[in-house]
CSV table of C-alpha atoms in Angstrom, one decimal:
chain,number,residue,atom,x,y,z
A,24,UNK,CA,39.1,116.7,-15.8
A,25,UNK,CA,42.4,115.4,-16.3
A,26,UNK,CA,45.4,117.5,-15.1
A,27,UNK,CA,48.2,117.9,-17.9
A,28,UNK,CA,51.5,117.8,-16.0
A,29,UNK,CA,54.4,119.5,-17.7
A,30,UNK,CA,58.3,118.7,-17.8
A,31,UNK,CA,59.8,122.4,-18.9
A,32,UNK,CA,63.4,123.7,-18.8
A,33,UNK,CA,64.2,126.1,-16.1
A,34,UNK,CA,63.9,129.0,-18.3
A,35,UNK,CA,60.8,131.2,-18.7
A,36,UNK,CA,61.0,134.9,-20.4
A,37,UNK,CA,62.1,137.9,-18.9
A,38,UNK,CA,62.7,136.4,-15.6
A,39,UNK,CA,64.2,133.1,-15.8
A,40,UNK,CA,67.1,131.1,-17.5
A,41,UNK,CA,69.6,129.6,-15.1
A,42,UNK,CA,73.0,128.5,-13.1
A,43,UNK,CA,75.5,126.2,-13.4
A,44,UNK,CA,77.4,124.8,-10.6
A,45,UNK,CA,81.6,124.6,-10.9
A,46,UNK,CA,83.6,121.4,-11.2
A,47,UNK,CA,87.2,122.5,-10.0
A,48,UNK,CA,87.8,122.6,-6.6
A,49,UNK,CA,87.7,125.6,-3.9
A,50,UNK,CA,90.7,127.3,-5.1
A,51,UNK,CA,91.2,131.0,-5.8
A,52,UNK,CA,92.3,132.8,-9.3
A,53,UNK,CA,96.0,131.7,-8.8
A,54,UNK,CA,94.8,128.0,-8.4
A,55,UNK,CA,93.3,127.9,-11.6
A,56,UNK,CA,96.5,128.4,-13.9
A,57,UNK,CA,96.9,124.6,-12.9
A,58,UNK,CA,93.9,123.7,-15.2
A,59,UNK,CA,95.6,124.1,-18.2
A,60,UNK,CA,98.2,121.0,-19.1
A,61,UNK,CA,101.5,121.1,-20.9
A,62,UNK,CA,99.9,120.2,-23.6
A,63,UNK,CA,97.8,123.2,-23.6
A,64,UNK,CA,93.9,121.7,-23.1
A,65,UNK,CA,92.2,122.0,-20.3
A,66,UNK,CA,90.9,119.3,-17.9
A,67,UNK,CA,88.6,119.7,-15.1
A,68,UNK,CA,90.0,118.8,-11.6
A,69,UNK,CA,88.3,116.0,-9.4
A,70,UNK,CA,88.4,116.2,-5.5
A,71,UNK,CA,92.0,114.1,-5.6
A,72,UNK,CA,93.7,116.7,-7.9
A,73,UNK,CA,93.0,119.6,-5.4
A,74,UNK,CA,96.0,119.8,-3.0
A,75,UNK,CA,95.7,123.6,-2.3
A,76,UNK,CA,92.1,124.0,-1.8
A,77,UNK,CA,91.1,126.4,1.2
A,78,UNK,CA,89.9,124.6,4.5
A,79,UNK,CA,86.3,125.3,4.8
A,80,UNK,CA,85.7,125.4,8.5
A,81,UNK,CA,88.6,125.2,11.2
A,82,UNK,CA,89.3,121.5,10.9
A,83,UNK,CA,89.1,121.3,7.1
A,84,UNK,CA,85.7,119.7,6.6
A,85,UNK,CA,82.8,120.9,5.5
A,86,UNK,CA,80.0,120.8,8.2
A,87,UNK,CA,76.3,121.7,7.0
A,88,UNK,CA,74.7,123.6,4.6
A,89,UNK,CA,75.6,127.0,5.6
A,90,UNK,CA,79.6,125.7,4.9
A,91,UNK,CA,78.7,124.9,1.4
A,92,UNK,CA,76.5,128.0,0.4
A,93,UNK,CA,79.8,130.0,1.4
A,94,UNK,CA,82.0,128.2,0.1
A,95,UNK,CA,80.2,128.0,-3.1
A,96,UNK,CA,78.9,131.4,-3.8
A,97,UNK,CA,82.3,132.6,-4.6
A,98,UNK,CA,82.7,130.0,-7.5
A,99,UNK,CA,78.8,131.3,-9.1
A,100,UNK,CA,77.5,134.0,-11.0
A,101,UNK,CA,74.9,135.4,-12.6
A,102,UNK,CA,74.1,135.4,-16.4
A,103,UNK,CA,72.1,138.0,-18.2
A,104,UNK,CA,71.0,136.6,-21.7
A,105,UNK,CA,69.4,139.6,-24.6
A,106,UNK,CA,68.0,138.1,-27.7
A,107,UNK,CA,65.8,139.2,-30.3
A,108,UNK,CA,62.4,137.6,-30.4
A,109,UNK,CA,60.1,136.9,-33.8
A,110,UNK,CA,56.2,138.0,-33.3
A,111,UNK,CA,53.2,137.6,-35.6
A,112,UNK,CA,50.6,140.1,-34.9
A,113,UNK,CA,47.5,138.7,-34.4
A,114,UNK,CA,45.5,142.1,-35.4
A,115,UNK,CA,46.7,142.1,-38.9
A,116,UNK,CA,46.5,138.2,-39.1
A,117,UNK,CA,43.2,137.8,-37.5
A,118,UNK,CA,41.5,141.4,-38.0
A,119,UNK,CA,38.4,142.5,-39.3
A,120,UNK,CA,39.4,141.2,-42.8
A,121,UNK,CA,39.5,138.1,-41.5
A,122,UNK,CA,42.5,135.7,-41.5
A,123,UNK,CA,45.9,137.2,-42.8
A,124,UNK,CA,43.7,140.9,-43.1
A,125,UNK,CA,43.1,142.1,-46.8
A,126,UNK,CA,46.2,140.4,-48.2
A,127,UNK,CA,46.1,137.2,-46.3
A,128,UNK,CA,49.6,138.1,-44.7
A,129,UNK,CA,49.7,138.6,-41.1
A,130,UNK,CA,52.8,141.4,-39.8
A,131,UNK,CA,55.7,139.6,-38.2
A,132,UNK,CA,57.7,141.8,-35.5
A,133,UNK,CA,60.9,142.0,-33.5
A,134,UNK,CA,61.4,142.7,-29.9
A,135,UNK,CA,64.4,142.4,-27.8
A,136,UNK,CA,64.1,140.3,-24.4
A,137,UNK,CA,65.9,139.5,-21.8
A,138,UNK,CA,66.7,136.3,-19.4
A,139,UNK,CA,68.9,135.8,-16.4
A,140,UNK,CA,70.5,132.6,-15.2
A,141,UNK,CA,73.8,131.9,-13.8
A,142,UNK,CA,76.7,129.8,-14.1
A,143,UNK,CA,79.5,128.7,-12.4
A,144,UNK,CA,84.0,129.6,-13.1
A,145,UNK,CA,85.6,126.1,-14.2
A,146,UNK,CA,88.4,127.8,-15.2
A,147,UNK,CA,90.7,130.5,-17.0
A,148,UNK,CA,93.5,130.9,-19.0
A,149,UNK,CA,96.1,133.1,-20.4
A,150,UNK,CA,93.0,135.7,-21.6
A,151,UNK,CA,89.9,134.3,-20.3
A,152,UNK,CA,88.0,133.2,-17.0
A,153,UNK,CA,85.7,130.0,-18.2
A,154,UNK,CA,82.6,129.5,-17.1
A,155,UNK,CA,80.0,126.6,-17.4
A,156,UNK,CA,75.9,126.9,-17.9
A,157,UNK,CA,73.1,125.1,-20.0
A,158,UNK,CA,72.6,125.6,-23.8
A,159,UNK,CA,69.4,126.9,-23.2
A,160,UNK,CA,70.8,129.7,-21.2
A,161,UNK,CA,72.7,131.5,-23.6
A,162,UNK,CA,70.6,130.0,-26.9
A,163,UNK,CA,69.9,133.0,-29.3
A,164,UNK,CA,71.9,135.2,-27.4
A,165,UNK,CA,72.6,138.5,-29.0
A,166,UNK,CA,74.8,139.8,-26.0
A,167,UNK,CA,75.5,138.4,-22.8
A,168,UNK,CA,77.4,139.7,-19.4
A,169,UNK,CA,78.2,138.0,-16.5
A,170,UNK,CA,77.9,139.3,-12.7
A,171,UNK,CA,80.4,137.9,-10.2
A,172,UNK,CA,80.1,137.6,-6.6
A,173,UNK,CA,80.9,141.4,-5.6
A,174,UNK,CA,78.0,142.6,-8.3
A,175,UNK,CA,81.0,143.6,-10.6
A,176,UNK,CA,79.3,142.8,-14.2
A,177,UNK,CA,81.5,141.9,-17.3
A,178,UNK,CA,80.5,141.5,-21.3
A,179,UNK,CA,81.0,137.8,-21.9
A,180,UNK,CA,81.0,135.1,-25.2
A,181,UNK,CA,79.6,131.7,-25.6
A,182,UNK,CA,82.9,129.8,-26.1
A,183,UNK,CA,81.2,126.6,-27.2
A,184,UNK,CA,77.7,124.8,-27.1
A,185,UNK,CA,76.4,121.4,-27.3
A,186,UNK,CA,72.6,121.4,-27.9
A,187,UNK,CA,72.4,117.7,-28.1
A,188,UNK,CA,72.9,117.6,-23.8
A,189,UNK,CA,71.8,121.1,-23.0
A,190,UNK,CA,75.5,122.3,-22.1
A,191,UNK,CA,77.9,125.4,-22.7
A,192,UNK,CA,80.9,127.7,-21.8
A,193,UNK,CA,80.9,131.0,-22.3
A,194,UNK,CA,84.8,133.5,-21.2
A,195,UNK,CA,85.2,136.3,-19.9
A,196,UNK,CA,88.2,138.4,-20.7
A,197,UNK,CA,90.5,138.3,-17.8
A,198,UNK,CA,91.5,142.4,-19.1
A,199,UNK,CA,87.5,143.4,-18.2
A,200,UNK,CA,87.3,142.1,-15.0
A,201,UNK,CA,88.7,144.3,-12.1
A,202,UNK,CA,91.9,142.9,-10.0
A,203,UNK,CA,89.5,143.5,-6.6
A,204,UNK,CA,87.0,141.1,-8.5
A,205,UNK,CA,89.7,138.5,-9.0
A,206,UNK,CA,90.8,138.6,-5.6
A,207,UNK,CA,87.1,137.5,-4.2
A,208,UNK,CA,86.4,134.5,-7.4
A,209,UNK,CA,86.7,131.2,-6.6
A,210,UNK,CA,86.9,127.7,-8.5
A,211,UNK,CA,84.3,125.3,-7.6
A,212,UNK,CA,85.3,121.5,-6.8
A,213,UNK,CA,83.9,118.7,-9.2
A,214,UNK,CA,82.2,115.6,-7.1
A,215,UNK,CA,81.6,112.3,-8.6
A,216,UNK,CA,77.8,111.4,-9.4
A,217,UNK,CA,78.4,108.4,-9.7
A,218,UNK,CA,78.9,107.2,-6.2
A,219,UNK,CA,75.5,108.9,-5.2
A,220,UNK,CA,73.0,107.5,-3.4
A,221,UNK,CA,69.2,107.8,-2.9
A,222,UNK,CA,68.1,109.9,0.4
A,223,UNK,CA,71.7,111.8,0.3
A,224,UNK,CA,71.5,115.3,1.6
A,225,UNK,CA,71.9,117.5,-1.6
A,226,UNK,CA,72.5,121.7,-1.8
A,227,UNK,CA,71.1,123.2,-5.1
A,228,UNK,CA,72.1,126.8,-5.8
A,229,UNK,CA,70.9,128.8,-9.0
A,230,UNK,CA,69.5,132.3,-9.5
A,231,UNK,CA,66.1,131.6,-8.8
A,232,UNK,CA,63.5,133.5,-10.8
A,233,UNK,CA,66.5,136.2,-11.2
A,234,UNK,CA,66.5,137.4,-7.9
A,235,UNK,CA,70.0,136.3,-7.1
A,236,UNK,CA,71.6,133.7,-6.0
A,237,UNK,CA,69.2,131.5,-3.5
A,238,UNK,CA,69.9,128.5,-1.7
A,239,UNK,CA,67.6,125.2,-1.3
A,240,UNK,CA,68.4,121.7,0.1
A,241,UNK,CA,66.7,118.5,0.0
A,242,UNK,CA,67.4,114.8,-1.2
A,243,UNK,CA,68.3,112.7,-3.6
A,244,UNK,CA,65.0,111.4,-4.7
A,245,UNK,CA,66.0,108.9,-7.4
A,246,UNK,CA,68.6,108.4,-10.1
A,247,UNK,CA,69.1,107.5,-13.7
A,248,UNK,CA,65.7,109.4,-14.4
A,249,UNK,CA,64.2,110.1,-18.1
A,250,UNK,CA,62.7,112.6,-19.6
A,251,UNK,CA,61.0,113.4,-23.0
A,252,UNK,CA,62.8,116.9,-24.2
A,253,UNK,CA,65.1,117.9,-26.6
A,254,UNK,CA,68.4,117.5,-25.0
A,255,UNK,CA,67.1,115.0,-22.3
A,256,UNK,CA,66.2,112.1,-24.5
A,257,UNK,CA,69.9,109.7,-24.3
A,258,UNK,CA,70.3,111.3,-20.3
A,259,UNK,CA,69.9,109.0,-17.5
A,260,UNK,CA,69.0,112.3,-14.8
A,261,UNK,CA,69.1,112.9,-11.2
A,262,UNK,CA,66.1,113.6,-9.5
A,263,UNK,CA,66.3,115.3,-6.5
A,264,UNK,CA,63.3,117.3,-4.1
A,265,UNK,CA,65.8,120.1,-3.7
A,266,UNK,CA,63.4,123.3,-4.7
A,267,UNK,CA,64.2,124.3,-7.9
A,268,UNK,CA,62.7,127.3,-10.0
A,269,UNK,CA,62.9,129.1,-13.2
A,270,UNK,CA,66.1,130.6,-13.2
A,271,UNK,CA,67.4,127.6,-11.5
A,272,UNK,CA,68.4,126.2,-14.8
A,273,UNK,CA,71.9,125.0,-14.9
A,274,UNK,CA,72.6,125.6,-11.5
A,275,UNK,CA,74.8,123.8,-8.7
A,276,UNK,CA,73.6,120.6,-7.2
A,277,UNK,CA,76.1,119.9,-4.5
A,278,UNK,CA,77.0,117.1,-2.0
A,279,UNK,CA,77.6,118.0,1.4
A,280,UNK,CA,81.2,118.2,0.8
A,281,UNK,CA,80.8,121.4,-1.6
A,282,UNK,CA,81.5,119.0,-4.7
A,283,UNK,CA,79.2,119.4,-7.6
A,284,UNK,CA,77.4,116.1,-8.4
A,285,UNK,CA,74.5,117.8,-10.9
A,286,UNK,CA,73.8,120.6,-13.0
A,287,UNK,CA,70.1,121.8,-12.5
A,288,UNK,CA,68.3,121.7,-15.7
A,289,UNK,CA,64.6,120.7,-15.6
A,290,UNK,CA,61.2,120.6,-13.4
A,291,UNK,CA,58.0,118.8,-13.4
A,292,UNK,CA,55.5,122.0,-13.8
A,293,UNK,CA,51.8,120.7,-12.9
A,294,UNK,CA,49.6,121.7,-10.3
A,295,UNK,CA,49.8,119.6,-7.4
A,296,UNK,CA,53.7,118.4,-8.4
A,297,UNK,CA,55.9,119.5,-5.8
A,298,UNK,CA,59.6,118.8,-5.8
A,299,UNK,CA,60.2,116.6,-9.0
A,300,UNK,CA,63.8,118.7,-10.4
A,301,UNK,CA,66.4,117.2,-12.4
A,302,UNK,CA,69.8,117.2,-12.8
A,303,UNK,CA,72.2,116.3,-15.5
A,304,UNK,CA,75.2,114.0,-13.5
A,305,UNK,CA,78.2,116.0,-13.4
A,306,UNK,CA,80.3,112.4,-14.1
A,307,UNK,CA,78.3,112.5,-17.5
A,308,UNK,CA,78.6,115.9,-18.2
A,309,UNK,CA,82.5,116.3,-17.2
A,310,UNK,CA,84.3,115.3,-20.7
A,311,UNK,CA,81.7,117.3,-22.8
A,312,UNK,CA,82.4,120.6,-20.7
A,313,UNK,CA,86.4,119.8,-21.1
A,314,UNK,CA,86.1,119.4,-25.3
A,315,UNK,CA,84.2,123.0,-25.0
A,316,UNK,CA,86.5,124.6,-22.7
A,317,UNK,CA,89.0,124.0,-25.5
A,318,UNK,CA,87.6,125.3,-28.3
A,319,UNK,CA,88.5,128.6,-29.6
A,320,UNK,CA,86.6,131.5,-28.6
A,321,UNK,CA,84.5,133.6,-31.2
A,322,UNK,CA,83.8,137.4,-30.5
A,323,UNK,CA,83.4,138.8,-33.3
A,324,UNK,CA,81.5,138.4,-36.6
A,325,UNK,CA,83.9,138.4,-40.0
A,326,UNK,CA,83.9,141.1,-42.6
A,327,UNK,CA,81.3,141.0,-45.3
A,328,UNK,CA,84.2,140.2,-48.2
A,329,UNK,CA,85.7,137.0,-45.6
A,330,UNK,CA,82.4,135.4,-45.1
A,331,UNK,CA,81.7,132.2,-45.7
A,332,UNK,CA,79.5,129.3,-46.9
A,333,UNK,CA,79.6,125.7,-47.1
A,334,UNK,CA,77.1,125.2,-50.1
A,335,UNK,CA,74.2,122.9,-48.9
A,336,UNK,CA,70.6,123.0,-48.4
A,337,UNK,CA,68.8,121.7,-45.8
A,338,UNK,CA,66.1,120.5,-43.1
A,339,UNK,CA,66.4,120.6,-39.6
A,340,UNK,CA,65.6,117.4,-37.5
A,341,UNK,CA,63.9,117.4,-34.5
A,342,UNK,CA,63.6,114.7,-31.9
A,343,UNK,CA,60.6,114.2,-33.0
A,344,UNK,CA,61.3,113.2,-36.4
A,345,UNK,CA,64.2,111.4,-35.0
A,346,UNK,CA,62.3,109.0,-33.4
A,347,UNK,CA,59.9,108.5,-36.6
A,348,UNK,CA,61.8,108.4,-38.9
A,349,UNK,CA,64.9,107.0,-37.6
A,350,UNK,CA,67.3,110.0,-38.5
A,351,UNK,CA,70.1,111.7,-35.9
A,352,UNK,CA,69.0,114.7,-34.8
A,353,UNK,CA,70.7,118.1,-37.2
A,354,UNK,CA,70.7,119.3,-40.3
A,355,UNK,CA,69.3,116.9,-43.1
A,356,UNK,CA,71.0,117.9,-46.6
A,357,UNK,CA,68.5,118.5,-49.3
A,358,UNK,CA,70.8,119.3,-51.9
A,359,UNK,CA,74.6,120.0,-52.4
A,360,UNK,CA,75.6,122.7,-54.7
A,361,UNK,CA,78.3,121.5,-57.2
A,362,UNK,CA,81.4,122.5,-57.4
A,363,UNK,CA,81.1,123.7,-53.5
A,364,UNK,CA,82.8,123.5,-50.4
A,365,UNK,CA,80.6,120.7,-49.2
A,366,UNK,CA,80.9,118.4,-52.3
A,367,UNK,CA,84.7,118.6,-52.1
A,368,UNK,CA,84.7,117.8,-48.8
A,369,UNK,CA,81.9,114.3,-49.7
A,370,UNK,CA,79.3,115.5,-48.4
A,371,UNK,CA,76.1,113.9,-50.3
A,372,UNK,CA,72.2,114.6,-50.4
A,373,UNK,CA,70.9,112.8,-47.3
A,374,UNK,CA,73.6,113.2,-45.3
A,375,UNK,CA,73.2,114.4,-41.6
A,376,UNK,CA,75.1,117.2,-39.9
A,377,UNK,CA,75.0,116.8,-36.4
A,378,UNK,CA,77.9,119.1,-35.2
A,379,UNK,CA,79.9,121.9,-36.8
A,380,UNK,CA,83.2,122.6,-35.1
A,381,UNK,CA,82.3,120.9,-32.2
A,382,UNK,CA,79.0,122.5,-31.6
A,383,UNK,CA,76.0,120.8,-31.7
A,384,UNK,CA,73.4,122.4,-35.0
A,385,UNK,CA,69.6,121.3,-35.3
A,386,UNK,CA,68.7,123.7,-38.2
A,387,UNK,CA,69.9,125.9,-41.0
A,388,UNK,CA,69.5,128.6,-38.8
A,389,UNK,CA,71.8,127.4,-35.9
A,390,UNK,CA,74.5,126.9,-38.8
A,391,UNK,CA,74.0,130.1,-40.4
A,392,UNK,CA,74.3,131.8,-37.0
A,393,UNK,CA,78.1,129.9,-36.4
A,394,UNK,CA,79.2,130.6,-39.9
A,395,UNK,CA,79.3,134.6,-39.6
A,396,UNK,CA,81.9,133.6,-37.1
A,397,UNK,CA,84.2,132.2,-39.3
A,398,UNK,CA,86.1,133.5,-42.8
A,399,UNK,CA,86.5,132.1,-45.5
A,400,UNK,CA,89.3,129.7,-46.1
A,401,UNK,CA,89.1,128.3,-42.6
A,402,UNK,CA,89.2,124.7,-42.0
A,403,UNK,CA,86.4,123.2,-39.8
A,404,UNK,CA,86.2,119.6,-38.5
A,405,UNK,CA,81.8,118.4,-39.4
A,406,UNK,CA,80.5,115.3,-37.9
A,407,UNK,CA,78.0,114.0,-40.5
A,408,UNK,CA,75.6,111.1,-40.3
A,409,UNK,CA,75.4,109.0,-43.4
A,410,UNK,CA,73.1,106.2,-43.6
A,411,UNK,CA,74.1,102.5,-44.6
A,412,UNK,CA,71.6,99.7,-45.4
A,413,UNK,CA,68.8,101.7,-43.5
A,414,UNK,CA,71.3,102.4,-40.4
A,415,UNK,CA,73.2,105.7,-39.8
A,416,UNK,CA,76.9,105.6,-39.6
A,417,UNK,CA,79.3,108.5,-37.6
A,418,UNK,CA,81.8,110.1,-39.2
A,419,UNK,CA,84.1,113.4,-38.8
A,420,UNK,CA,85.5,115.0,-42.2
A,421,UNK,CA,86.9,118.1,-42.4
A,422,UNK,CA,85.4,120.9,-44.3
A,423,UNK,CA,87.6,124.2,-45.9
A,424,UNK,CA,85.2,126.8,-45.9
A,425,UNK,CA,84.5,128.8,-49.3
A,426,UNK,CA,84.0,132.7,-49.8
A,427,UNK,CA,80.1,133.6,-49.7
A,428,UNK,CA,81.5,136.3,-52.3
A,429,UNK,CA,82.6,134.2,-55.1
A,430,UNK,CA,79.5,132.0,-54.7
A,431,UNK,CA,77.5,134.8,-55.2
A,432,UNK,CA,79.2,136.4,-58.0
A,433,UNK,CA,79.1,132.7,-59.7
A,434,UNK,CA,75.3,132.3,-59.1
A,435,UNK,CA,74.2,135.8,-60.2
């Protein structure tokens, strides 16, 4: 019989969901004020824009593995993601009735869950310490905190998500976390992926099956790898032999010099498949993690009379369909409501929605989920897809949100 072999996401239940590695240099809490410009947006610093890091051994070079697990631990934490999970249950759908029971409906129920990763400190401003992981580590995420280096845990918020390359930030406020806490955190040092080689000596560290941070080593085993998963499909990938488990996900790959060079993100899961991780380049990654770092942070959900809508129905498009059908992957509008938000702002039946505010949306669901985040009135930049003589076109518009209220009391 053929064996099925399996490319999966580091993430698995109750026990997995991963790390991320840090990308600005082995400096302490003081160090990192220097990530924000005069200009006020942040900016990740390379190894030539570090002139204060800490030496790592007497001589000021980094020496082996051991040097770079504890150099590196500082900069990671752990991340504890709770979400609420949708169930059918199979009694009352298959039962003694027969399918769906008496009335052909089968029971649908909640449960909350639970998934750890970790994640790495990029960053922090006036307010909030910045830290990097994979979308699919906080995905769904109805609450998530954030344990540093000394076991001190912290409440957290996703400060902004790109689904499209499976990458996030998520803040903690500086005010929660304890002043001994601060004194221990480090920054961790971006590398270059680009000048990688195959057969270089590689360090991956990630919370491994959420245990706690664990440390493997291993090679570069090939570069510019694809694979077929949501996320994955534009992302020429590192492949390394580094072990790498669930839990892993979004953790450090590092160089020998301590410099992050990949964020772990995927596995080959088959039996008889050893050592066939991935890793998303952290030169690919870099500028995508700087436009989320910027964006403002949302804690809290409006008040029922702010909230908002945009006034569109829709179909979200998988990558699957994508490559069918030819469409971008997000929302595809069904219908625009007149007189609404969206039809002020052009948006037309057909159209795509790829990103709202920045953040990358694949169905109604995602975009529901961001809009009880923001009130009525607000202006929000969309990028929408439109097609043109059977090819899709780009654009950014921006999009004055209306009140959910009046729309209701108009439609009644």
């Amino acid at each position: 019989m053929k064996k099925k072999t399996l490319i999966s996401l580091l993430c698995a239940g109750v026990l997995t969901v991963g790390a991320f590695t840090g990308l600005t240099g082995f400096a302490d809490k003081k160090d990192a004020e220097d990530q924000v410009t005069g200009t006020g947006e942040y900016t990740l610093l390379s190894t030539a824009d570090v002139d204060k890091a800490e030496e790592v051994t007497t001589d000021g070079t980094i020496t082996g593995v051991v040097d770079v697990a504890a150099e590196v631990m500082p900069a990671v934490v752990s991340i504890t993601n709770k979400s609420v999970q949708e169930v059918q249950d199979l009694f009352s759908m298959y039962g003694i009735y027969g399918y769906g029971g008496r009335n052909g409906n089968g029971r649908t129920y909640t449960y909350e869950s639970e998934s750890c990763g970790s994640g790495i400190i990029i960053g922090q401003n006036d307010e909030e310490l910045l830290i990097c992981t994979n979308n699919h580590v906080v995905e769904g995420a109805t609450e998530i905190t954030v344990g540093f280096v000394d076991d001190e845990i912290c409440q957290a918020a996703v400060k902004g998500t790109d689904a499209d390359n499976d990458l996030a930030v998520v803040a903690v406020k500086l005010s929660d976390i304890p002043d001994a806490t601060l004194d221990q955190i480090k920054i961790a040092q971006i590398g270059d992926s680009d000048q990688l080689q195959v057969g270089q000596q590689v360090v991956a560290i990630g919370n491994a099956l959420g245990y706690g941070q664990s440390v493997t080593t291993g090679i570069v085993s090939a570069l510019n790898r694809t694979i077929q998963m949501d996320g994955y499909d534009n992302t020429k990938l590192i492949q390394t032999d580094a072990a790498i488990n669930g839990g892993n996900s979004g953790g450090a790959l590092l160089d020998m010099n301590g410099h992050v060079v990949g964020i772990n993100s995927a596995k080959v899961a088959a039996s008889g498949v050893e050592g066939m991780g991935y890793a998303i380049p952290i030169s690919y990654a870099k500028p995508i993690l700087e436009d989320l770092m910027n964006k403002k942070t949302r804690t809290e959900t409006v008040d029922e009379e702010d909230s908002a809508y945009i006034g569109i129905s829709g179909q979200g498009v998988t990558s699957e369909m994508s490559e069918l059908y030819g469409i971008p992957q997000g929302i595809f509008i069904t219908e625009v409501a007149e007189d609404s938000p969206a039809e002020e702002a052009g948006l037309q039946k057909g159209d795509v929605i790829t990103k709202f505010d920045g953040s990358s949306v694949s169905s109604m669901t995602d975009l529901k989920d961001m809009l009880a985040y923001y009130a009525a009135g607000e202006t929000v930049n969309i990028a929408v897809s439109t097609a043109d003589d059977g090819e899709y076109e780009s654009n950014k518009i921006e999009l004055t949100l209306g009140a959910l209220s009046d729309y209701q009391q108009d439609n009644q």
